[in-house]
Amino acid sequence: MKLTDLTFAEGFIRMCGDGWDQGWHERNGGNLSYRMKPEEVEEARGFFQEPGEWQAIGTSVPDLAGEYFMVTGSGRYMRNVPLDPEHNICVIEVDETGEKYRILWGLTGGGRPTSELPSHLMNHEVKKRVTKGAHRVIYHAHTTNVIALTFVLPLKEEVFTRELWEMATECPVVFPSGIGVVEWMVPGGRDIAVATSKLMEDHDVAIWAHHGMFCSGEDFDSTFGLMHTVEKSAEILVKMLSMRPDKLQTIQPEDFRNLARDFHVTLPEKYLYEK
C-alpha cells in the first residue's frame, strides 16, 4: 500500500485528471490544495519521508498552524498527476507560527508547492473560519469561457453573477452567494491573495480577470462541480453573445426569488436588480 492508495489522495489525484480532461490546465497551469482531516494525517503519517527544511510561506496564516495539506507542485503539469503523483504533488505541514511550511511527502526529485501557495493558504484560513471548518478544498483553473468573458463584461460581481445566473436555472442554487471578481493582478503574490481572501469572506468562487477561476468547497466533488457549473454557464453566455448581443427572453428577478423560495437558498438582492 502507498499513500496514494488512501481515499483522500485518490480523490485529489482524480480531480487533477478531471481538470486536465476539461481543458483547464494547459502546460503547468492551475493548482489544487486540500486541508487534510486529522484521521487522514494519521493514516498518511507512516508514508511520510524525512521532513524537508522549513520554508517561508510568504504570508502569515496563524489559524492554519499545525495543519497538513496535499498540494500540487510548482511547475508540475496536471496531466501528469495521475501518471506519477509522487513526483507532481506533495503533503506539507504548516508550522506553529503559520508562517512556514515543510514538505513531508512527494515532489520526488525536488521542487516546491505551487507558486500560488500564499493565495491557497490565505483562502483556506478564511474558509476554515467562515464555514466552521467545513471547507477543505481550494481549486484554481484556467477556465476558457470565464476568461473570455473578462474581456467583454464589466469586472463587477453584480454583472458576472447576474449574467451567469441567467444562463442556467441551476446556477443560483449551485452558487447562491454569487461570484466575486478580482481585477487583473500579478499571480502568485500576496496582493492577489489578499484581494481574493476578502471576497472569500462571503463567496465560494472568485474570477481572476484574464486568468481563471478560484473556488472553495467542502470536498473534491462539490468544488469541482462548482467550477464546472460556472464554466458551463460561461460557455452558454459566450455562445449566446456570438448569436446576438441581446436576449429575447431570460429569467427575471421575481423568477429568481421564486426559485430561492422553493430551493431554500438565499439570493442577495444586490444581484436581482432591474435591467
PDB file of C-alpha atoms in Angstrom:
ATOM      1  CA  MET A   1       0.000   0.000   0.000  1.00  0.00           C
ATOM      2  CA  LYS A   2       1.108   3.582  -0.760  1.00  0.00           C
ATOM      3  CA  LEU A   3      -0.022   6.993   0.402  1.00  0.00           C
ATOM      4  CA  THR A   4      -1.664   7.443  -2.996  1.00  0.00           C
ATOM      5  CA  ASP A   5      -3.954   4.497  -2.194  1.00  0.00           C
ATOM      6  CA  LEU A   6      -5.588   6.431   0.658  1.00  0.00           C
ATOM      7  CA  THR A   7      -9.096   7.662  -0.133  1.00  0.00           C
ATOM      8  CA  PHE A   8      -8.357  11.385   0.138  1.00  0.00           C
ATOM      9  CA  ALA A   9      -5.295  11.054  -2.103  1.00  0.00           C
ATOM     10  CA  GLU A  10      -7.292   9.136  -4.713  1.00  0.00           C
ATOM     11  CA  GLY A  11      -9.878  11.935  -4.754  1.00  0.00           C
ATOM     12  CA  PHE A  12      -7.175  14.579  -5.103  1.00  0.00           C
ATOM     13  CA  ILE A  13      -5.490  12.752  -7.977  1.00  0.00           C
ATOM     14  CA  ARG A  14      -8.788  12.137  -9.769  1.00  0.00           C
ATOM     15  CA  MET A  15      -9.678  15.827  -9.584  1.00  0.00           C
ATOM     16  CA  CYS A  16      -6.369  16.803 -11.181  1.00  0.00           C
ATOM     17  CA  GLY A  17      -7.075  14.426 -14.046  1.00  0.00           C
ATOM     18  CA  ASP A  18     -10.663  15.636 -14.415  1.00  0.00           C
ATOM     19  CA  GLY A  19      -9.493  19.243 -14.692  1.00  0.00           C
ATOM     20  CA  TRP A  20      -6.986  18.299 -17.381  1.00  0.00           C
ATOM     21  CA  ASP A  21      -9.713  16.444 -19.297  1.00  0.00           C
ATOM     22  CA  GLN A  22     -11.828  19.614 -19.279  1.00  0.00           C
ATOM     23  CA  GLY A  23      -9.001  21.565 -20.940  1.00  0.00           C
ATOM     24  CA  TRP A  24      -8.500  23.877 -17.951  1.00  0.00           C
ATOM     25  CA  HIS A  25      -4.810  23.144 -17.340  1.00  0.00           C
ATOM     26  CA  GLU A  26      -2.625  23.891 -20.329  1.00  0.00           C
ATOM     27  CA  ARG A  27       1.053  23.244 -19.636  1.00  0.00           C
ATOM     28  CA  ASN A  28       1.542  23.752 -15.853  1.00  0.00           C
ATOM     29  CA  GLY A  29      -1.500  25.998 -15.417  1.00  0.00           C
ATOM     30  CA  GLY A  30      -3.731  25.751 -12.350  1.00  0.00           C
ATOM     31  CA  ASN A  31      -3.322  24.263  -8.888  1.00  0.00           C
ATOM     32  CA  LEU A  32      -5.172  22.364  -6.173  1.00  0.00           C
ATOM     33  CA  SER A  33      -4.864  22.095  -2.401  1.00  0.00           C
ATOM     34  CA  TYR A  34      -6.660  20.050   0.251  1.00  0.00           C
ATOM     35  CA  ARG A  35      -6.678  20.558   4.038  1.00  0.00           C
ATOM     36  CA  MET A  36      -6.358  17.079   5.475  1.00  0.00           C
ATOM     37  CA  LYS A  37      -8.537  15.746   8.282  1.00  0.00           C
ATOM     38  CA  PRO A  38      -6.783  14.611  11.492  1.00  0.00           C
ATOM     39  CA  GLU A  39      -7.603  10.970  10.820  1.00  0.00           C
ATOM     40  CA  GLU A  40      -6.206  11.280   7.284  1.00  0.00           C
ATOM     41  CA  VAL A  41      -2.989  12.710   8.663  1.00  0.00           C
ATOM     42  CA  GLU A  42      -2.659   9.683  10.929  1.00  0.00           C
ATOM     43  CA  GLU A  43      -3.344   7.322   8.010  1.00  0.00           C
ATOM     44  CA  ALA A  44      -0.680   9.065   5.936  1.00  0.00           C
ATOM     45  CA  ARG A  45       1.935   9.501   8.664  1.00  0.00           C
ATOM     46  CA  GLY A  46       3.535   6.125   8.064  1.00  0.00           C
ATOM     47  CA  PHE A  47       4.347   7.162   4.497  1.00  0.00           C
ATOM     48  CA  PHE A  48       5.987  10.494   5.373  1.00  0.00           C
ATOM     49  CA  GLN A  49       9.625  10.871   4.461  1.00  0.00           C
ATOM     50  CA  GLU A  50      12.310  12.707   6.422  1.00  0.00           C
ATOM     51  CA  PRO A  51      10.875  16.250   6.693  1.00  0.00           C
ATOM     52  CA  GLY A  52      12.388  18.918   4.494  1.00  0.00           C
ATOM     53  CA  GLU A  53      13.633  22.263   5.746  1.00  0.00           C
ATOM     54  CA  TRP A  54      11.093  24.821   6.943  1.00  0.00           C
ATOM     55  CA  GLN A  55      10.406  27.347   4.177  1.00  0.00           C
ATOM     56  CA  ALA A  56       8.693  30.740   4.327  1.00  0.00           C
ATOM     57  CA  ILE A  57       5.108  30.707   3.052  1.00  0.00           C
ATOM     58  CA  GLY A  58       5.281  34.354   2.039  1.00  0.00           C
ATOM     59  CA  THR A  59       2.357  35.320   4.236  1.00  0.00           C
ATOM     60  CA  SER A  60       1.032  34.621   7.731  1.00  0.00           C
ATOM     61  CA  VAL A  61      -1.801  32.130   8.348  1.00  0.00           C
ATOM     62  CA  PRO A  62      -1.817  31.599  12.133  1.00  0.00           C
ATOM     63  CA  ASP A  63      -5.210  29.871  12.114  1.00  0.00           C
ATOM     64  CA  LEU A  64      -3.670  27.112   9.992  1.00  0.00           C
ATOM     65  CA  ALA A  65      -0.823  26.432  12.424  1.00  0.00           C
ATOM     66  CA  GLY A  66      -0.167  22.704  12.624  1.00  0.00           C
ATOM     67  CA  GLU A  67      -2.423  21.866   9.674  1.00  0.00           C
ATOM     68  CA  TYR A  68      -1.452  19.456   6.892  1.00  0.00           C
ATOM     69  CA  PHE A  69      -2.208  19.914   3.196  1.00  0.00           C
ATOM     70  CA  MET A  70      -1.922  17.969  -0.021  1.00  0.00           C
ATOM     71  CA  VAL A  71      -0.851  20.414  -2.743  1.00  0.00           C
ATOM     72  CA  THR A  72       0.140  20.338  -6.407  1.00  0.00           C
ATOM     73  CA  GLY A  73       3.742  21.228  -7.216  1.00  0.00           C
ATOM     74  CA  SER A  74       5.077  24.392  -8.802  1.00  0.00           C
ATOM     75  CA  GLY A  75       5.833  23.901 -12.481  1.00  0.00           C
ATOM     76  CA  ARG A  76       4.169  20.484 -12.468  1.00  0.00           C
ATOM     77  CA  TYR A  77       1.581  19.508 -15.084  1.00  0.00           C
ATOM     78  CA  MET A  78      -1.916  18.425 -14.034  1.00  0.00           C
ATOM     79  CA  ARG A  79      -1.941  15.841 -16.823  1.00  0.00           C
ATOM     80  CA  ASN A  80       0.998  14.093 -15.143  1.00  0.00           C
ATOM     81  CA  VAL A  81      -0.515  13.868 -11.657  1.00  0.00           C
ATOM     82  CA  PRO A  82      -2.441  10.605 -12.301  1.00  0.00           C
ATOM     83  CA  LEU A  83       0.604   9.143 -14.098  1.00  0.00           C
ATOM     84  CA  ASP A  84       3.182   9.897 -11.382  1.00  0.00           C
ATOM     85  CA  PRO A  85       1.547  11.524  -8.353  1.00  0.00           C
ATOM     86  CA  GLU A  86       4.566  11.251  -6.056  1.00  0.00           C
ATOM     87  CA  HIS A  87       6.626  13.369  -8.461  1.00  0.00           C
ATOM     88  CA  ASN A  88       3.952  16.024  -9.034  1.00  0.00           C
ATOM     89  CA  ILE A  89       2.169  16.600  -5.728  1.00  0.00           C
ATOM     90  CA  CYS A  90       3.168  16.786  -2.075  1.00  0.00           C
ATOM     91  CA  VAL A  91       1.995  16.806   1.522  1.00  0.00           C
ATOM     92  CA  ILE A  92       3.094  19.807   3.557  1.00  0.00           C
ATOM     93  CA  GLU A  93       2.885  20.760   7.224  1.00  0.00           C
ATOM     94  CA  VAL A  94       2.395  24.344   8.430  1.00  0.00           C
ATOM     95  CA  ASP A  95       4.493  25.300  11.451  1.00  0.00           C
ATOM     96  CA  GLU A  96       3.237  26.575  14.820  1.00  0.00           C
ATOM     97  CA  THR A  97       3.553  30.223  13.741  1.00  0.00           C
ATOM     98  CA  GLY A  98       1.601  29.843  10.499  1.00  0.00           C
ATOM     99  CA  GLU A  99       4.463  31.437   8.572  1.00  0.00           C
ATOM    100  CA  LYS A 100       6.462  28.423   7.377  1.00  0.00           C
ATOM    101  CA  TYR A 101       5.870  25.043   5.795  1.00  0.00           C
ATOM    102  CA  ARG A 102       7.877  21.894   5.174  1.00  0.00           C
ATOM    103  CA  ILE A 103       7.418  19.010   2.753  1.00  0.00           C
ATOM    104  CA  LEU A 104       6.661  15.627   4.332  1.00  0.00           C
ATOM    105  CA  TRP A 105       5.941  13.568   1.213  1.00  0.00           C
ATOM    106  CA  GLY A 106       6.107  13.853  -2.560  1.00  0.00           C
ATOM    107  CA  LEU A 107       7.814  16.058  -5.145  1.00  0.00           C
ATOM    108  CA  THR A 108      10.426  13.371  -5.668  1.00  0.00           C
ATOM    109  CA  GLY A 109      13.430  14.788  -7.424  1.00  0.00           C
ATOM    110  CA  GLY A 110      12.988  18.161  -5.703  1.00  0.00           C
ATOM    111  CA  GLY A 111      10.679  21.097  -6.128  1.00  0.00           C
ATOM    112  CA  ARG A 112       8.264  23.136  -4.088  1.00  0.00           C
ATOM    113  CA  PRO A 113       4.497  23.528  -3.728  1.00  0.00           C
ATOM    114  CA  THR A 114       2.509  25.644  -6.175  1.00  0.00           C
ATOM    115  CA  SER A 115       3.618  29.253  -6.602  1.00  0.00           C
ATOM    116  CA  GLU A 116       0.042  30.170  -5.632  1.00  0.00           C
ATOM    117  CA  LEU A 117       0.568  28.708  -2.137  1.00  0.00           C
ATOM    118  CA  PRO A 118       0.058  32.093  -0.379  1.00  0.00           C
ATOM    119  CA  SER A 119      -3.312  32.507  -2.125  1.00  0.00           C
ATOM    120  CA  HIS A 120      -4.339  28.955  -1.302  1.00  0.00           C
ATOM    121  CA  LEU A 121      -3.405  29.124   2.367  1.00  0.00           C
ATOM    122  CA  MET A 122      -4.823  32.604   2.992  1.00  0.00           C
ATOM    123  CA  ASN A 123      -8.099  31.479   1.480  1.00  0.00           C
ATOM    124  CA  HIS A 124      -8.074  28.174   3.357  1.00  0.00           C
ATOM    125  CA  GLU A 125      -7.729  30.226   6.534  1.00  0.00           C
ATOM    126  CA  VAL A 126     -10.745  32.372   5.630  1.00  0.00           C
ATOM    127  CA  LYS A 127     -12.933  29.455   4.557  1.00  0.00           C
ATOM    128  CA  LYS A 128     -11.974  27.392   7.605  1.00  0.00           C
ATOM    129  CA  ARG A 129     -13.227  30.247   9.772  1.00  0.00           C
ATOM    130  CA  VAL A 130     -16.396  31.245   7.923  1.00  0.00           C
ATOM    131  CA  THR A 131     -17.546  27.639   7.311  1.00  0.00           C
ATOM    132  CA  LYS A 132     -16.533  26.447  10.790  1.00  0.00           C
ATOM    133  CA  GLY A 133     -14.079  24.013   9.280  1.00  0.00           C
ATOM    134  CA  ALA A 134     -16.374  22.521   6.646  1.00  0.00           C
ATOM    135  CA  HIS A 135     -14.465  23.732   3.559  1.00  0.00           C
ATOM    136  CA  ARG A 136     -11.267  21.838   2.836  1.00  0.00           C
ATOM    137  CA  VAL A 137     -10.602  22.262  -0.903  1.00  0.00           C
ATOM    138  CA  ILE A 138      -9.227  25.257  -2.831  1.00  0.00           C
ATOM    139  CA  TYR A 139      -9.017  24.920  -6.626  1.00  0.00           C
ATOM    140  CA  HIS A 140      -7.642  27.258  -9.287  1.00  0.00           C
ATOM    141  CA  ALA A 141      -8.041  26.566 -13.003  1.00  0.00           C
ATOM    142  CA  HIS A 142      -7.768  28.420 -16.308  1.00  0.00           C
ATOM    143  CA  THR A 143     -11.389  28.064 -17.365  1.00  0.00           C
ATOM    144  CA  THR A 144     -11.590  29.143 -21.019  1.00  0.00           C
ATOM    145  CA  ASN A 145     -15.024  30.718 -21.286  1.00  0.00           C
ATOM    146  CA  VAL A 146     -14.830  32.564 -17.971  1.00  0.00           C
ATOM    147  CA  ILE A 147     -11.512  34.077 -19.059  1.00  0.00           C
ATOM    148  CA  ALA A 148     -13.049  35.144 -22.381  1.00  0.00           C
ATOM    149  CA  LEU A 149     -15.882  36.932 -20.579  1.00  0.00           C
ATOM    150  CA  THR A 150     -13.438  39.000 -18.513  1.00  0.00           C
ATOM    151  CA  PHE A 151     -12.541  40.856 -21.723  1.00  0.00           C
ATOM    152  CA  VAL A 152     -16.111  41.839 -22.615  1.00  0.00           C
ATOM    153  CA  LEU A 153     -18.106  42.144 -19.366  1.00  0.00           C
ATOM    154  CA  PRO A 154     -17.588  44.852 -16.745  1.00  0.00           C
ATOM    155  CA  LEU A 155     -15.382  43.459 -13.982  1.00  0.00           C
ATOM    156  CA  LYS A 156     -18.153  43.743 -11.394  1.00  0.00           C
ATOM    157  CA  GLU A 157     -19.505  40.925  -9.276  1.00  0.00           C
ATOM    158  CA  GLU A 158     -23.095  42.090  -9.783  1.00  0.00           C
ATOM    159  CA  VAL A 159     -22.731  41.802 -13.556  1.00  0.00           C
ATOM    160  CA  PHE A 160     -20.931  38.450 -13.633  1.00  0.00           C
ATOM    161  CA  THR A 161     -23.235  36.903 -11.056  1.00  0.00           C
ATOM    162  CA  ARG A 162     -26.442  38.005 -12.740  1.00  0.00           C
ATOM    163  CA  GLU A 163     -25.332  37.127 -16.267  1.00  0.00           C
ATOM    164  CA  LEU A 164     -24.175  33.654 -15.250  1.00  0.00           C
ATOM    165  CA  TRP A 165     -27.237  33.026 -13.079  1.00  0.00           C
ATOM    166  CA  GLU A 166     -29.428  33.744 -16.104  1.00  0.00           C
ATOM    167  CA  MET A 167     -27.706  31.166 -18.296  1.00  0.00           C
ATOM    168  CA  ALA A 168     -28.930  28.052 -16.474  1.00  0.00           C
ATOM    169  CA  THR A 169     -31.649  27.576 -13.877  1.00  0.00           C
ATOM    170  CA  GLU A 170     -29.422  25.532 -11.547  1.00  0.00           C
ATOM    171  CA  CYS A 171     -26.799  28.284 -11.251  1.00  0.00           C
ATOM    172  CA  PRO A 172     -28.327  30.352  -8.417  1.00  0.00           C
ATOM    173  CA  VAL A 173     -28.841  27.108  -6.496  1.00  0.00           C
ATOM    174  CA  VAL A 174     -25.221  25.977  -7.009  1.00  0.00           C
ATOM    175  CA  PHE A 175     -23.616  29.363  -6.256  1.00  0.00           C
ATOM    176  CA  PRO A 176     -26.267  31.401  -4.383  1.00  0.00           C
ATOM    177  CA  SER A 177     -23.709  33.742  -2.792  1.00  0.00           C
ATOM    178  CA  GLY A 178     -22.688  34.952  -6.239  1.00  0.00           C
ATOM    179  CA  ILE A 179     -19.292  35.391  -7.838  1.00  0.00           C
ATOM    180  CA  GLY A 180     -16.514  37.704  -6.707  1.00  0.00           C
ATOM    181  CA  VAL A 181     -14.276  39.373  -9.279  1.00  0.00           C
ATOM    182  CA  VAL A 182     -10.620  40.344  -8.914  1.00  0.00           C
ATOM    183  CA  GLU A 183      -9.213  42.760 -11.472  1.00  0.00           C
ATOM    184  CA  TRP A 184      -6.002  41.674 -13.166  1.00  0.00           C
ATOM    185  CA  MET A 185      -3.105  41.299 -10.750  1.00  0.00           C
ATOM    186  CA  VAL A 186       0.279  39.600 -10.902  1.00  0.00           C
ATOM    187  CA  PRO A 187      -0.347  35.963  -9.920  1.00  0.00           C
ATOM    188  CA  GLY A 188       1.415  34.177  -7.096  1.00  0.00           C
ATOM    189  CA  GLY A 189       1.962  37.154  -4.809  1.00  0.00           C
ATOM    190  CA  ARG A 190       0.490  38.473  -1.591  1.00  0.00           C
ATOM    191  CA  ASP A 191      -1.637  41.183  -3.243  1.00  0.00           C
ATOM    192  CA  ILE A 192      -3.814  38.791  -5.225  1.00  0.00           C
ATOM    193  CA  ALA A 193      -4.017  36.504  -2.188  1.00  0.00           C
ATOM    194  CA  VAL A 194      -5.312  39.361  -0.016  1.00  0.00           C
ATOM    195  CA  ALA A 195      -7.816  40.537  -2.652  1.00  0.00           C
ATOM    196  CA  THR A 196      -9.180  37.023  -3.110  1.00  0.00           C
ATOM    197  CA  SER A 197      -9.385  36.263   0.594  1.00  0.00           C
ATOM    198  CA  LYS A 198     -11.542  39.361   1.099  1.00  0.00           C
ATOM    199  CA  LEU A 199     -14.002  38.036  -1.476  1.00  0.00           C
ATOM    200  CA  MET A 200     -13.958  34.581   0.075  1.00  0.00           C
ATOM    201  CA  GLU A 201     -15.472  36.003   3.241  1.00  0.00           C
ATOM    202  CA  ASP A 202     -18.870  35.725   1.535  1.00  0.00           C
ATOM    203  CA  HIS A 203     -18.253  33.943  -1.795  1.00  0.00           C
ATOM    204  CA  ASP A 204     -17.206  30.422  -2.727  1.00  0.00           C
ATOM    205  CA  VAL A 205     -15.972  31.383  -6.186  1.00  0.00           C
ATOM    206  CA  ALA A 206     -13.879  34.265  -7.463  1.00  0.00           C
ATOM    207  CA  ILE A 207     -12.913  35.133 -11.012  1.00  0.00           C
ATOM    208  CA  TRP A 208      -9.386  36.366 -11.664  1.00  0.00           C
ATOM    209  CA  ALA A 209      -9.621  38.672 -14.681  1.00  0.00           C
ATOM    210  CA  HIS A 210      -7.825  37.352 -17.785  1.00  0.00           C
ATOM    211  CA  HIS A 211      -6.521  34.449 -15.710  1.00  0.00           C
ATOM    212  CA  GLY A 212      -9.133  31.997 -14.496  1.00  0.00           C
ATOM    213  CA  MET A 213     -11.252  30.953 -11.557  1.00  0.00           C
ATOM    214  CA  PHE A 214     -10.675  30.238  -7.865  1.00  0.00           C
ATOM    215  CA  CYS A 215     -13.148  28.016  -5.976  1.00  0.00           C
ATOM    216  CA  SER A 216     -13.617  26.697  -2.457  1.00  0.00           C
ATOM    217  CA  GLY A 217     -15.678  23.744  -1.291  1.00  0.00           C
ATOM    218  CA  GLU A 218     -16.211  21.069   1.330  1.00  0.00           C
ATOM    219  CA  ASP A 219     -14.867  18.193  -0.764  1.00  0.00           C
ATOM    220  CA  PHE A 220     -13.495  17.377  -4.191  1.00  0.00           C
ATOM    221  CA  ASP A 221     -16.856  16.668  -5.829  1.00  0.00           C
ATOM    222  CA  SER A 222     -18.598  19.828  -4.662  1.00  0.00           C
ATOM    223  CA  THR A 223     -15.619  22.048  -5.521  1.00  0.00           C
ATOM    224  CA  PHE A 224     -15.116  20.569  -8.972  1.00  0.00           C
ATOM    225  CA  GLY A 225     -18.889  20.697  -9.527  1.00  0.00           C
ATOM    226  CA  LEU A 226     -18.961  24.375  -8.592  1.00  0.00           C
ATOM    227  CA  MET A 227     -16.223  25.276 -11.056  1.00  0.00           C
ATOM    228  CA  HIS A 228     -17.759  23.076 -13.748  1.00  0.00           C
ATOM    229  CA  THR A 229     -21.161  24.729 -13.322  1.00  0.00           C
ATOM    230  CA  VAL A 230     -19.776  28.281 -13.503  1.00  0.00           C
ATOM    231  CA  GLU A 231     -17.668  27.455 -16.558  1.00  0.00           C
ATOM    232  CA  LYS A 232     -20.582  25.745 -18.342  1.00  0.00           C
ATOM    233  CA  SER A 233     -22.752  28.790 -17.669  1.00  0.00           C
ATOM    234  CA  ALA A 234     -19.977  30.967 -19.101  1.00  0.00           C
ATOM    235  CA  GLU A 235     -19.864  28.746 -22.192  1.00  0.00           C
ATOM    236  CA  ILE A 236     -23.597  29.237 -22.732  1.00  0.00           C
ATOM    237  CA  LEU A 237     -23.188  33.003 -22.366  1.00  0.00           C
ATOM    238  CA  VAL A 238     -20.321  33.073 -24.858  1.00  0.00           C
ATOM    239  CA  LYS A 239     -22.445  31.141 -27.362  1.00  0.00           C
ATOM    240  CA  MET A 240     -25.441  33.381 -26.760  1.00  0.00           C
ATOM    241  CA  LEU A 241     -23.378  36.542 -27.291  1.00  0.00           C
ATOM    242  CA  SER A 242     -21.961  35.075 -30.506  1.00  0.00           C
ATOM    243  CA  MET A 243     -25.510  34.681 -31.859  1.00  0.00           C
ATOM    244  CA  ARG A 244     -26.884  38.079 -30.852  1.00  0.00           C
ATOM    245  CA  PRO A 245     -25.902  40.832 -28.398  1.00  0.00           C
ATOM    246  CA  ASP A 246     -29.221  40.875 -26.526  1.00  0.00           C
ATOM    247  CA  LYS A 247     -31.678  38.320 -25.119  1.00  0.00           C
ATOM    248  CA  LEU A 248     -35.225  37.844 -26.388  1.00  0.00           C
ATOM    249  CA  GLN A 249     -36.182  36.301 -23.045  1.00  0.00           C
ATOM    250  CA  THR A 250     -34.457  35.417 -19.793  1.00  0.00           C
ATOM    251  CA  ILE A 251     -35.012  34.616 -16.120  1.00  0.00           C
ATOM    252  CA  GLN A 252     -36.374  37.678 -14.319  1.00  0.00           C
ATOM    253  CA  PRO A 253     -35.682  38.885 -10.743  1.00  0.00           C
ATOM    254  CA  GLU A 254     -39.033  37.617  -9.458  1.00  0.00           C
ATOM    255  CA  ASP A 255     -38.319  34.239 -11.038  1.00  0.00           C
ATOM    256  CA  PHE A 256     -35.082  34.073  -9.062  1.00  0.00           C
ATOM    257  CA  ARG A 257     -36.942  34.928  -5.851  1.00  0.00           C
ATOM    258  CA  ASN A 258     -39.430  32.117  -6.513  1.00  0.00           C
ATOM    259  CA  LEU A 259     -36.581  29.730  -7.230  1.00  0.00           C
ATOM    260  CA  ALA A 260     -34.832  30.716  -3.993  1.00  0.00           C
ATOM    261  CA  ARG A 261     -38.013  30.099  -2.004  1.00  0.00           C
ATOM    262  CA  ASP A 262     -38.627  26.647  -3.485  1.00  0.00           C
ATOM    263  CA  PHE A 263     -34.989  25.520  -3.242  1.00  0.00           C
ATOM    264  CA  HIS A 264     -34.423  27.045   0.211  1.00  0.00           C
ATOM    265  CA  VAL A 265     -31.460  29.231  -0.720  1.00  0.00           C
ATOM    266  CA  THR A 266     -30.818  32.900  -0.006  1.00  0.00           C
ATOM    267  CA  LEU A 267     -30.044  35.095  -3.009  1.00  0.00           C
ATOM    268  CA  PRO A 268     -28.624  38.564  -2.228  1.00  0.00           C
ATOM    269  CA  GLU A 269     -30.939  41.281  -3.511  1.00  0.00           C
ATOM    270  CA  LYS A 270     -27.989  43.242  -4.904  1.00  0.00           C
ATOM    271  CA  TYR A 271     -27.881  40.738  -7.765  1.00  0.00           C
ATOM    272  CA  LEU A 272     -31.611  40.984  -8.512  1.00  0.00           C
ATOM    273  CA  TYR A 273     -31.616  44.494  -9.913  1.00  0.00           C
ATOM    274  CA  GLU A 274     -33.924  45.563 -12.744  1.00  0.00           C
ATOM    275  CA  LYS A 275     -32.085  45.905 -16.053  1.00  0.00           C
TER     276      LYS A 275
END
